[in-house]
PDB file of C-alpha atoms in Angstrom:
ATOM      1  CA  UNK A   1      19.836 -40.129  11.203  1.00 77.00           C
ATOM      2  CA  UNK A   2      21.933 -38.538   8.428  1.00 90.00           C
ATOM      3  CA  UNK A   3      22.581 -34.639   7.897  1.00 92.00           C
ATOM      4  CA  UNK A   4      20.119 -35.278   5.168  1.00 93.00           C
ATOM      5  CA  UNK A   5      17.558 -36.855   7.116  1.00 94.00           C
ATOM      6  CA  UNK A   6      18.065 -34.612   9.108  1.00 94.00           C
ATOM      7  CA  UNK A   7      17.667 -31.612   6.909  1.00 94.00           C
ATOM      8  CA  UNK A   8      14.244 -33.135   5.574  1.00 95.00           C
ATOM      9  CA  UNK A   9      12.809 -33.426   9.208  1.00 96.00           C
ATOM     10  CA  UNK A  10      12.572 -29.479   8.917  1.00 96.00           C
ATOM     11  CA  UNK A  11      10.864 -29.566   5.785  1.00 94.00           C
ATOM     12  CA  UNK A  12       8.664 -32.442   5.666  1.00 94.00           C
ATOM     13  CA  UNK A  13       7.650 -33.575   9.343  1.00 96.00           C
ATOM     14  CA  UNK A  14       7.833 -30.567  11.387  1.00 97.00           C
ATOM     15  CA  UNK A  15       6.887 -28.149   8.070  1.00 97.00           C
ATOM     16  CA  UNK A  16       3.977 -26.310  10.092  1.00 97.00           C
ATOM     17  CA  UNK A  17       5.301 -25.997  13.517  1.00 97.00           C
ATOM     18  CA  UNK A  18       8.885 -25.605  12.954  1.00 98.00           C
ATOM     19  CA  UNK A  19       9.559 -24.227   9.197  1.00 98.00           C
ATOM     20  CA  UNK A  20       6.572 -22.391   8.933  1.00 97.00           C
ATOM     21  CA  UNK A  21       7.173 -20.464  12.349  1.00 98.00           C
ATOM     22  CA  UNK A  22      10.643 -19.796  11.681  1.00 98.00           C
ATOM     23  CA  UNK A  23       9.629 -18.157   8.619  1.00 97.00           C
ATOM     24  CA  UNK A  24       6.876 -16.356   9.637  1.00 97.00           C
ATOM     25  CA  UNK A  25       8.906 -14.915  12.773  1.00 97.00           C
ATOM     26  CA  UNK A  26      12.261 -14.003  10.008  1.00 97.00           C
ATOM     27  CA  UNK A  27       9.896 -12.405   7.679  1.00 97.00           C
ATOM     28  CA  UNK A  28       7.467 -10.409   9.921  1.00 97.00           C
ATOM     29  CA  UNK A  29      10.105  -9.018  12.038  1.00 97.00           C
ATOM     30  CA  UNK A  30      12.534  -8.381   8.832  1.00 97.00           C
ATOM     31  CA  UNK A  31      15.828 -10.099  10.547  1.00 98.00           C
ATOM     32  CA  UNK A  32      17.659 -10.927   7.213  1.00 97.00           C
ATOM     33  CA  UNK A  33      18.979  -9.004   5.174  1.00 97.00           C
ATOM     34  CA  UNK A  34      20.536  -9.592   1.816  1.00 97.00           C
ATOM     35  CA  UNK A  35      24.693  -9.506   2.638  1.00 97.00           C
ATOM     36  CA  UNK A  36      24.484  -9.711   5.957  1.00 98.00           C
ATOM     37  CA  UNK A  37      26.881 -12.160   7.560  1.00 98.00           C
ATOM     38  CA  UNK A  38      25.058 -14.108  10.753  1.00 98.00           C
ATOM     39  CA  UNK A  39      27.229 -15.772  13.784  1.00 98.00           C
ATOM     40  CA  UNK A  40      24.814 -18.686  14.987  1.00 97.00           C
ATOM     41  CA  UNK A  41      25.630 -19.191  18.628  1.00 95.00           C
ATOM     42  CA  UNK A  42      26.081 -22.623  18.827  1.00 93.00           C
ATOM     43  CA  UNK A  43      25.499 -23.834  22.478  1.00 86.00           C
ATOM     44  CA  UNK A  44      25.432 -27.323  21.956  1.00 86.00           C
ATOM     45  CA  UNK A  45      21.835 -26.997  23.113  1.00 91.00           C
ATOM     46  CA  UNK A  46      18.647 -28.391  21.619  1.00 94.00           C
ATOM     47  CA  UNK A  47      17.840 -24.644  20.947  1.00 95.00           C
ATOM     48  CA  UNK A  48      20.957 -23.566  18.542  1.00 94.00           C
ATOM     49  CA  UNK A  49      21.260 -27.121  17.216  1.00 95.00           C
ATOM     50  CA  UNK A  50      17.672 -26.196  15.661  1.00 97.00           C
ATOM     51  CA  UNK A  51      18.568 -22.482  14.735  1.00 97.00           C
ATOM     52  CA  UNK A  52      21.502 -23.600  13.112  1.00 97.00           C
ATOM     53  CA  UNK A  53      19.593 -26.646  10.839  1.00 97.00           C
ATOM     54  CA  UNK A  54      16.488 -23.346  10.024  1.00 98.00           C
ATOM     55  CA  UNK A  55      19.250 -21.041   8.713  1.00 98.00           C
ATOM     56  CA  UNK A  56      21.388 -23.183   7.033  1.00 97.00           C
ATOM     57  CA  UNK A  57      18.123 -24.278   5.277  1.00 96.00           C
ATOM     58  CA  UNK A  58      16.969 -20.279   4.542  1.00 97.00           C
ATOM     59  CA  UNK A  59      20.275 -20.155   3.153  1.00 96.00           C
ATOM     60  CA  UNK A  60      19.987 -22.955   0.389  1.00 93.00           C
ATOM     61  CA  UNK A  61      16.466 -22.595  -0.238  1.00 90.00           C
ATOM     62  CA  UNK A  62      15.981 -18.882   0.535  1.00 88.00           C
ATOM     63  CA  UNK A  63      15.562 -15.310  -1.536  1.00 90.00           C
ATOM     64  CA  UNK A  64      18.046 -13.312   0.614  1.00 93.00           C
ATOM     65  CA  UNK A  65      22.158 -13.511  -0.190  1.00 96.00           C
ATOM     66  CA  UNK A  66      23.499 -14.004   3.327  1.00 97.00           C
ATOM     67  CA  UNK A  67      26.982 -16.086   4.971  1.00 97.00           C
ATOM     68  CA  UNK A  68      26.890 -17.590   8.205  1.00 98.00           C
ATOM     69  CA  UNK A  69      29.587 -18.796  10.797  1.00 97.00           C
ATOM     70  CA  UNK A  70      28.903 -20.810  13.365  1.00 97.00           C
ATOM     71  CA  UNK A  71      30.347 -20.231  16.630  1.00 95.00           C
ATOM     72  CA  UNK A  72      30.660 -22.125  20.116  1.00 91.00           C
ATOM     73  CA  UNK A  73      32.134 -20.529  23.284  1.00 87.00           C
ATOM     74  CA  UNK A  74      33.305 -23.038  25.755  1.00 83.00           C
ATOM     75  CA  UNK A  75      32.899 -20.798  29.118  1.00 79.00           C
ATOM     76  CA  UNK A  76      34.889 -23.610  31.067  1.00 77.00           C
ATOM     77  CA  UNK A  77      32.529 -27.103  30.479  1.00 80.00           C
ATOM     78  CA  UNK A  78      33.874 -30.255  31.847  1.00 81.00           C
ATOM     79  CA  UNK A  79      35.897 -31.960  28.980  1.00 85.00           C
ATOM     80  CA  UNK A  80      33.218 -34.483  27.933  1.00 88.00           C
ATOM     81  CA  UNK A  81      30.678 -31.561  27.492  1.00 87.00           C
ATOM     82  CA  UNK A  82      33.449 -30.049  25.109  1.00 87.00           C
ATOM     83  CA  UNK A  83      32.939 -33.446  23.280  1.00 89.00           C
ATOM     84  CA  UNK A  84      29.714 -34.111  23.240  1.00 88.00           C
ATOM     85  CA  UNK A  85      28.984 -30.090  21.620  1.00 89.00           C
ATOM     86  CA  UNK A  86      31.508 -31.254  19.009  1.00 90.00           C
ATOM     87  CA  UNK A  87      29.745 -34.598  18.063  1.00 90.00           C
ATOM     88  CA  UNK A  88      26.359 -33.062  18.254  1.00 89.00           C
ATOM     89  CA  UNK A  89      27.557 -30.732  15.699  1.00 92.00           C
ATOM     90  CA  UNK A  90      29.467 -32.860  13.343  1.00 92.00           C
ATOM     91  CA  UNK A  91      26.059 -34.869  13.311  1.00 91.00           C
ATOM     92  CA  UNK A  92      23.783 -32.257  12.793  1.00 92.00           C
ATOM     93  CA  UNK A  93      26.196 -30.897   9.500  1.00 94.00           C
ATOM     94  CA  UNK A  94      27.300 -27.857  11.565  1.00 95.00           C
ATOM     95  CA  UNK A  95      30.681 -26.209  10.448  1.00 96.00           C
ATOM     96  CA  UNK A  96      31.214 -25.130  14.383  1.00 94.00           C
ATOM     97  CA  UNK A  97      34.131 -22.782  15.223  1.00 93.00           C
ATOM     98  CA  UNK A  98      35.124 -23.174  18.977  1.00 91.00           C
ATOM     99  CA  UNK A  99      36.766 -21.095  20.911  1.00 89.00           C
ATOM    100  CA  UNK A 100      37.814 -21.056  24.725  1.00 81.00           C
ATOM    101  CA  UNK A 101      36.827 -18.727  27.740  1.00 76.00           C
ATOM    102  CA  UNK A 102      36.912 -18.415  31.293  1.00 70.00           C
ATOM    103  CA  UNK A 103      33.016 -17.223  31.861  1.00 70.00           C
ATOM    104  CA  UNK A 104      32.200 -19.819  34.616  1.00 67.00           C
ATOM    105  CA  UNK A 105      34.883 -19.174  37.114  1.00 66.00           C
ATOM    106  CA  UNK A 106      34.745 -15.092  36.294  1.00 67.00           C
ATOM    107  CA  UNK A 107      30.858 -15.811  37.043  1.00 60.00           C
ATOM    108  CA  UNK A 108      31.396 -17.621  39.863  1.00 64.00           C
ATOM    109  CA  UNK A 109      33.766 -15.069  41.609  1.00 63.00           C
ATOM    110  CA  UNK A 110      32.046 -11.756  40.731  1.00 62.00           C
ATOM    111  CA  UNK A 111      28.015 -13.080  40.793  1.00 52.00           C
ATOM    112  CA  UNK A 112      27.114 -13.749  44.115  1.00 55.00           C
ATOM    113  CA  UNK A 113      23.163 -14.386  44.601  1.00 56.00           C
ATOM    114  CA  UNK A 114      23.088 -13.667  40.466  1.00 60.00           C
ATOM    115  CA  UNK A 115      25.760 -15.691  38.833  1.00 60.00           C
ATOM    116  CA  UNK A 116      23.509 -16.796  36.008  1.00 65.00           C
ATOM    117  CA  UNK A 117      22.638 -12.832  35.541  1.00 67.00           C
ATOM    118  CA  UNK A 118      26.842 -12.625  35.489  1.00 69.00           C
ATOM    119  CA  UNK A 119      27.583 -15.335  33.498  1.00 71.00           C
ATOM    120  CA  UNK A 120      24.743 -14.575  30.240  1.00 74.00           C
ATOM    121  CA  UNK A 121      25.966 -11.080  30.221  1.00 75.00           C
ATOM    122  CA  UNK A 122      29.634 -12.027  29.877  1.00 79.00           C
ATOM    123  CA  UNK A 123      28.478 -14.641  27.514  1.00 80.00           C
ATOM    124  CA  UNK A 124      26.365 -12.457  25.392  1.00 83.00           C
ATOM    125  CA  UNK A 125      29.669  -9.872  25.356  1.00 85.00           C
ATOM    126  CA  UNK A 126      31.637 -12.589  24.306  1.00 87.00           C
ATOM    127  CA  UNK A 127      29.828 -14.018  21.632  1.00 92.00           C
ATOM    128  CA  UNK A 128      29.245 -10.020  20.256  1.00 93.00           C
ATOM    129  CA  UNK A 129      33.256  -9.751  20.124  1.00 92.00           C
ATOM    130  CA  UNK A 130      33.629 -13.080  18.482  1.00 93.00           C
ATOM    131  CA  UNK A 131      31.217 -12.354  16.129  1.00 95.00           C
ATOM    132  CA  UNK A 132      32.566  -8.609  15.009  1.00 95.00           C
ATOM    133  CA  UNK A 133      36.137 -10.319  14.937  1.00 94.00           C
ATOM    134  CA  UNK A 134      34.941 -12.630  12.315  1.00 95.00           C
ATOM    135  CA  UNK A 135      33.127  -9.871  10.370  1.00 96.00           C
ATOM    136  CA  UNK A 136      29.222 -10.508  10.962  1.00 97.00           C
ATOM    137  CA  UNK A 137      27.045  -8.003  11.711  1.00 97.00           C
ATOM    138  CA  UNK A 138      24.240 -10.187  13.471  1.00 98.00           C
ATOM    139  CA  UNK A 139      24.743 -12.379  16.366  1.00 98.00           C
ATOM    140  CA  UNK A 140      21.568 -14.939  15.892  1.00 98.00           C
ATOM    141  CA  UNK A 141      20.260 -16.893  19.435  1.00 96.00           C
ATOM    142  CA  UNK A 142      18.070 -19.257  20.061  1.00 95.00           C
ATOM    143  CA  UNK A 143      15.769 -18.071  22.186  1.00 96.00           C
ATOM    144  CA  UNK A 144      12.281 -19.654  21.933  1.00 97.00           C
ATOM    145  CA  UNK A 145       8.282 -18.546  22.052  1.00 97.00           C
ATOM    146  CA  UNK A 146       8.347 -20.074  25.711  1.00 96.00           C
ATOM    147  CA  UNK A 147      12.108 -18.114  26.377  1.00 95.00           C
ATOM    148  CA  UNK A 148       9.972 -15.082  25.619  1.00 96.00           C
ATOM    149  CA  UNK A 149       6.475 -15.234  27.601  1.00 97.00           C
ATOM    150  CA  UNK A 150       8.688 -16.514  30.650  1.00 96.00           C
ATOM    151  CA  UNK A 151      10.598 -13.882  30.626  1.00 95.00           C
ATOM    152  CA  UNK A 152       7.528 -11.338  30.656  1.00 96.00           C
ATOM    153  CA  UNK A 153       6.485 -13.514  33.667  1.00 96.00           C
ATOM    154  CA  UNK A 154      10.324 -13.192  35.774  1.00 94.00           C
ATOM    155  CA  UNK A 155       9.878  -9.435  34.981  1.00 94.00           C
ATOM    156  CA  UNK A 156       6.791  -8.834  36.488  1.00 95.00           C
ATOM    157  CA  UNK A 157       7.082 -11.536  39.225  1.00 95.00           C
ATOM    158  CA  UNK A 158      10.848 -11.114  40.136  1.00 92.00           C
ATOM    159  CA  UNK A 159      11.946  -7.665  38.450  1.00 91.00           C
ATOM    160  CA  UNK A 160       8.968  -5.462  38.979  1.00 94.00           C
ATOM    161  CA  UNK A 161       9.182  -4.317  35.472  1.00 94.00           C
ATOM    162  CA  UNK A 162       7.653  -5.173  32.062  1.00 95.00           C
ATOM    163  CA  UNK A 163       9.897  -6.488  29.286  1.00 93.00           C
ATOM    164  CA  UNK A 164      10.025  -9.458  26.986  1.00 93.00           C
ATOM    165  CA  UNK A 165      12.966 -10.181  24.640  1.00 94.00           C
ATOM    166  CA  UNK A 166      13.060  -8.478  21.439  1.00 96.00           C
ATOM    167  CA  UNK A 167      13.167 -10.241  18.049  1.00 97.00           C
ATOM    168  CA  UNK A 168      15.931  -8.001  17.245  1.00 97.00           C
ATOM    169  CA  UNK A 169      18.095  -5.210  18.766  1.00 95.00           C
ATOM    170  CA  UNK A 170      20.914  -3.042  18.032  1.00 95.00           C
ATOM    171  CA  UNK A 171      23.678  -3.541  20.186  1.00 94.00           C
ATOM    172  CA  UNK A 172      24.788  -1.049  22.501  1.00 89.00           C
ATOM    173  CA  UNK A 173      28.483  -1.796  22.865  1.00 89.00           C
ATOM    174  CA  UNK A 174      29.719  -3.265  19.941  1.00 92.00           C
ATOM    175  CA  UNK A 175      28.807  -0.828  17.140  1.00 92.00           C
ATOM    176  CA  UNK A 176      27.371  -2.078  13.750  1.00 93.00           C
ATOM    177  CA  UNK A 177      25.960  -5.228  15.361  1.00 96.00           C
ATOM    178  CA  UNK A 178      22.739  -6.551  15.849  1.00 97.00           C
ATOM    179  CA  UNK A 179      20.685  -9.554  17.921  1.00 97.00           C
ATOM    180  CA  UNK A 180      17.997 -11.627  16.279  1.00 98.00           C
ATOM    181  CA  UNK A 181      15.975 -13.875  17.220  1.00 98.00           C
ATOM    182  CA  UNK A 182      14.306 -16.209  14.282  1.00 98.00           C
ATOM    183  CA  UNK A 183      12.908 -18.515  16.439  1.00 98.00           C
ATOM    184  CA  UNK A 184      11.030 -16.166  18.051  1.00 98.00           C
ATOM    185  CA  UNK A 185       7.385 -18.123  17.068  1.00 98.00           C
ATOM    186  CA  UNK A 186       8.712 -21.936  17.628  1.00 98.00           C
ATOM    187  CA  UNK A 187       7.310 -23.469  20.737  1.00 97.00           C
ATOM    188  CA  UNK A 188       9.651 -25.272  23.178  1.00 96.00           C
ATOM    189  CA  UNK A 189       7.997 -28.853  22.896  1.00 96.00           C
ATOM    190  CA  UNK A 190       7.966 -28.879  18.746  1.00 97.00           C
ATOM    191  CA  UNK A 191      11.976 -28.278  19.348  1.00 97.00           C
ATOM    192  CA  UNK A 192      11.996 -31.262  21.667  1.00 96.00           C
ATOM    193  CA  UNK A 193       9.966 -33.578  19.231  1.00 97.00           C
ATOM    194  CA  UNK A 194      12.717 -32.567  16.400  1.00 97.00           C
ATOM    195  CA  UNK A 195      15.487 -33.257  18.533  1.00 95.00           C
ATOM    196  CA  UNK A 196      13.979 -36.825  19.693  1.00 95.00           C
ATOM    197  CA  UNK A 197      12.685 -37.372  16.109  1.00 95.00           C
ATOM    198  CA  UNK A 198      15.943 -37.453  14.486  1.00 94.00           C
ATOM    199  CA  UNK A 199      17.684 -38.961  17.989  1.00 91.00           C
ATOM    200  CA  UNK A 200      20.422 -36.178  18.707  1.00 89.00           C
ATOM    201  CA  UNK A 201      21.752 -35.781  22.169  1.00 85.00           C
ATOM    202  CA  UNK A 202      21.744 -32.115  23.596  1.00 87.00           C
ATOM    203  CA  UNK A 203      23.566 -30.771  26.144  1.00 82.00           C
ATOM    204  CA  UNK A 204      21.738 -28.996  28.722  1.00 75.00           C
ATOM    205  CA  UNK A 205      22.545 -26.042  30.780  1.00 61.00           C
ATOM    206  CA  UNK A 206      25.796 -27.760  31.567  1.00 52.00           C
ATOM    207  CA  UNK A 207      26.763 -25.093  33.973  1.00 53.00           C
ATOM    208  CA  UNK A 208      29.336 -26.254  36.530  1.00 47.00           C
ATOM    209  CA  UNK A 209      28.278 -22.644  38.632  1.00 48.00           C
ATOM    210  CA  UNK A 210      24.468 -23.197  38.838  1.00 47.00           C
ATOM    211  CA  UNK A 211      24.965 -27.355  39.331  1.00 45.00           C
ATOM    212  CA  UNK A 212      25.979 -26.669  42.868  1.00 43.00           C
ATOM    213  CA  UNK A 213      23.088 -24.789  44.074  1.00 45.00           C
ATOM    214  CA  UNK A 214      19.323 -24.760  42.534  1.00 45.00           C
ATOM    215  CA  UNK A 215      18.204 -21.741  41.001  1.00 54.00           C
ATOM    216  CA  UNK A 216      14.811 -22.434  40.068  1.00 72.00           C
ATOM    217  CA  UNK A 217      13.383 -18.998  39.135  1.00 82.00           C
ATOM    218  CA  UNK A 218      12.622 -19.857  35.621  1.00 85.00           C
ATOM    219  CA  UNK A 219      11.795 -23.184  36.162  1.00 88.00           C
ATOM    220  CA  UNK A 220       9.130 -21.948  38.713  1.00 92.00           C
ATOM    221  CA  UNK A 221       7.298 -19.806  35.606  1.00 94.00           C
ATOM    222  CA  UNK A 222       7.226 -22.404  33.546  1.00 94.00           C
ATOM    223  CA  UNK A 223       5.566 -24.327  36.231  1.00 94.00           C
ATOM    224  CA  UNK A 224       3.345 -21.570  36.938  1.00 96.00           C
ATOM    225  CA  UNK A 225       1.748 -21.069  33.133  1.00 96.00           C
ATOM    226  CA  UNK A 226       1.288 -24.664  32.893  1.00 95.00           C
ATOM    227  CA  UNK A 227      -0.487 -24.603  35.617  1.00 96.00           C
ATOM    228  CA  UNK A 228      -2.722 -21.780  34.455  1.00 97.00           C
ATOM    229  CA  UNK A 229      -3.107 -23.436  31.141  1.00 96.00           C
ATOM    230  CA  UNK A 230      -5.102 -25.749  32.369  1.00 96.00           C
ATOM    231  CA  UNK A 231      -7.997 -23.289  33.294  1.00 96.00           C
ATOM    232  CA  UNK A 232      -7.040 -20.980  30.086  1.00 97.00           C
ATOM    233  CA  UNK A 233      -5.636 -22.464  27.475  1.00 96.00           C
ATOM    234  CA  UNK A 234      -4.924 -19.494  25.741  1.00 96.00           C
ATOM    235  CA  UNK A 235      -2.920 -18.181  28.404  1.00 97.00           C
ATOM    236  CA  UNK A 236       0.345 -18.401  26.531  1.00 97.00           C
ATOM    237  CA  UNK A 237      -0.318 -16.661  23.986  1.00 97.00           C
ATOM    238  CA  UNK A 238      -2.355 -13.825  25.707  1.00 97.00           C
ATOM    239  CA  UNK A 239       1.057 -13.592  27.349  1.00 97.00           C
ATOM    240  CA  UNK A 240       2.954 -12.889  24.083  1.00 96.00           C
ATOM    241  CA  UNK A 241       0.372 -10.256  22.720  1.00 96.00           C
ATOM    242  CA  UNK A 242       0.070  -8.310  25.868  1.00 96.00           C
ATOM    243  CA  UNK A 243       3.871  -6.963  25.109  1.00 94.00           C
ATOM    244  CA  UNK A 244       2.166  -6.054  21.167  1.00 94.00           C
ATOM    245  CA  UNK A 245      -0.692  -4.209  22.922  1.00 94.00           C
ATOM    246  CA  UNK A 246       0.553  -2.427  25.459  1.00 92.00           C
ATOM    247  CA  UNK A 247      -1.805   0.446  26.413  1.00 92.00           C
ATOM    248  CA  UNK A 248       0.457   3.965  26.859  1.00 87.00           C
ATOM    249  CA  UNK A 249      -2.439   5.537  28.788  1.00 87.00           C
ATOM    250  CA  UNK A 250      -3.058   2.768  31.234  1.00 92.00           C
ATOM    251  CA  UNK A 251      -0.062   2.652  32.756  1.00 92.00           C
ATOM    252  CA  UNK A 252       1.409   4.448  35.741  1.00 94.00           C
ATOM    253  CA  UNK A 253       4.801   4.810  34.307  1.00 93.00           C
ATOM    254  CA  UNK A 254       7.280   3.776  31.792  1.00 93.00           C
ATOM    255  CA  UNK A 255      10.937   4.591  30.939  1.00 92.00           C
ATOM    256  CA  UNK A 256      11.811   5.148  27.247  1.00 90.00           C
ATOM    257  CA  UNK A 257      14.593   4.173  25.339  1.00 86.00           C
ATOM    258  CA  UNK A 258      17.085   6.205  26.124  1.00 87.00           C
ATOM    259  CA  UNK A 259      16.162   5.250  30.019  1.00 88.00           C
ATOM    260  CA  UNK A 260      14.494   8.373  31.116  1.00 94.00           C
ATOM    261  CA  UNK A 261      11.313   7.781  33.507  1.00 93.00           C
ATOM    262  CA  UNK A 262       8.194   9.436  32.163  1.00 93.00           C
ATOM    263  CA  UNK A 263       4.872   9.188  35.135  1.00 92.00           C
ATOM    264  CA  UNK A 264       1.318   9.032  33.668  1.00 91.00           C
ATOM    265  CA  UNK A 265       0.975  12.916  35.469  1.00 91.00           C
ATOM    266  CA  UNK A 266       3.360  14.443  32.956  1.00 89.00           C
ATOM    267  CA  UNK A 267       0.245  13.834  30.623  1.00 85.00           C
ATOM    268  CA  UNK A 268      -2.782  13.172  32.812  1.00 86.00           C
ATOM    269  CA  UNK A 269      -3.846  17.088  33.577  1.00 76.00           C
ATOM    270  CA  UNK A 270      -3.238  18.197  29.868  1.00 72.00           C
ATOM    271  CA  UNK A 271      -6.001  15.478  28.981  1.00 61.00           C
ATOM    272  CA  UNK A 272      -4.014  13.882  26.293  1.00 58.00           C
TER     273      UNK A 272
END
């Protein structure tokens, strides 16, 4: 496929369940804004490969003003991974800027049972300095609708908590800066179909940590709702609107953002 093939895949093929998400999830969550300048975090990944085509796209054909730079950390991959990132993006029409770090072995050393925990929250840091060296103000991922219900499943299986990931945040370190996530409605197979559609070769987790051991936690979810989908198939998405209806006097606690607990008795004898 050529970049422009490419390019028209979006528009034409996967219009509905690719374009039309994307948009509806940029637009309904107000993530653009016109002169902001966006770092894409380019993984080499099915996931980024997509975000990058979407806002490249928004950009051309768009209303808002906005610049983008595309960035790829390379937290210690085996050489041929370093490769293959760099073909995938010279494929896909992707201006990727590269840059080296040590994130695997720091994450090996210092994570213990948790090295993946480790290793996304150095990554994360790292892509947040890049970024505010380069002059963006948004760092955009590409986190998924299945990324986002699996994670409200971890919480409450593994964490004992109740949290999804945000369609955007402010950061808390690096001051001026701010997460989105436009793919935030796109569903995980649709992204696979694109990617096979218009034959580009992904890299996958490519961890050289996490390849030694298995650490199936997430995997184990997404078992887990498939398996429930089969009774419900609405499950999914009565996964996603639970965090959008979240009732404050049903609950037994919650901690607010600034991270002070508050217990349903603060309230419960005042009748409110």
């Amino acid at each position: 496929m050529s970049v422009q093939e490419i390019e028209r895949s979006i528009i034409k093929k996967f219009r509905k369940d690719i374009w039309r998400r994307f948009i509806k999830g940029i637009n309904e969550f107000e993530m653009i804004e016109d002169g902001d300048v966006i770092a894409v975090a380019m993984s080499g990944g099915k996931d980024s490969l997509l975000l990058a085509k979407l806002l490249q796209e928004l950009k051309r054909h768009g209303k808002k003003e906005f610049s983008l730079r595309f960035i790829a950390m390379d937290p210690g991959y085996l050489p041929e991974i370093v490769t293959q990132v760099k073909e995938n993006s010279e494929k896909a029409g992707i201006p990727l800027e590269m840059y080296g770090s040590n994130v695997f072995d720091v994450a090996e050393d210092m994570g213990g049972e948790k090295p993946c925990y480790i290793c996304a929250r150095m990554r994360r840091g790292s892509l947040y300095d890049k970024a505010k060296s380069l002059g963006c103000n948004k760092l955009a991922l590409g986190h998924h609708f299945d990324d986002v219900i699996e994670t409200v499943m971890m919480n409450v299986l593994f964490g004992g908590s109740y949290k999804t990931m945000m369609p955007k945040l402010h950061s808390t370190n690096f001051s001026g800066m701010e997460l989105i996530r436009p793919m935030i409605y796109i569903r995980e197979d649709d992204i696979r179909s694109w990617v096979a559609y218009n034959d580009l070769s992904p890299i996958d987790c490519a961890c050289t940590v996490t390849a030694k051991e298995n650490f199936g936690a997430r995997a184990y979810v997404k078992n887990l709702i498939r398996e429930i989908k089969a009774e419900n198939p609405n499950v999914e998405m009565s996964i996603f609107r639970s965090a959008q209806n979240v009732e404050m006097g049903a609950i037994l606690g919650y901690k607010d953002p600034a991270g002070a607990r508050h217990d349903f008795l603060e309230v419960y004898d005042k009748g409110e």
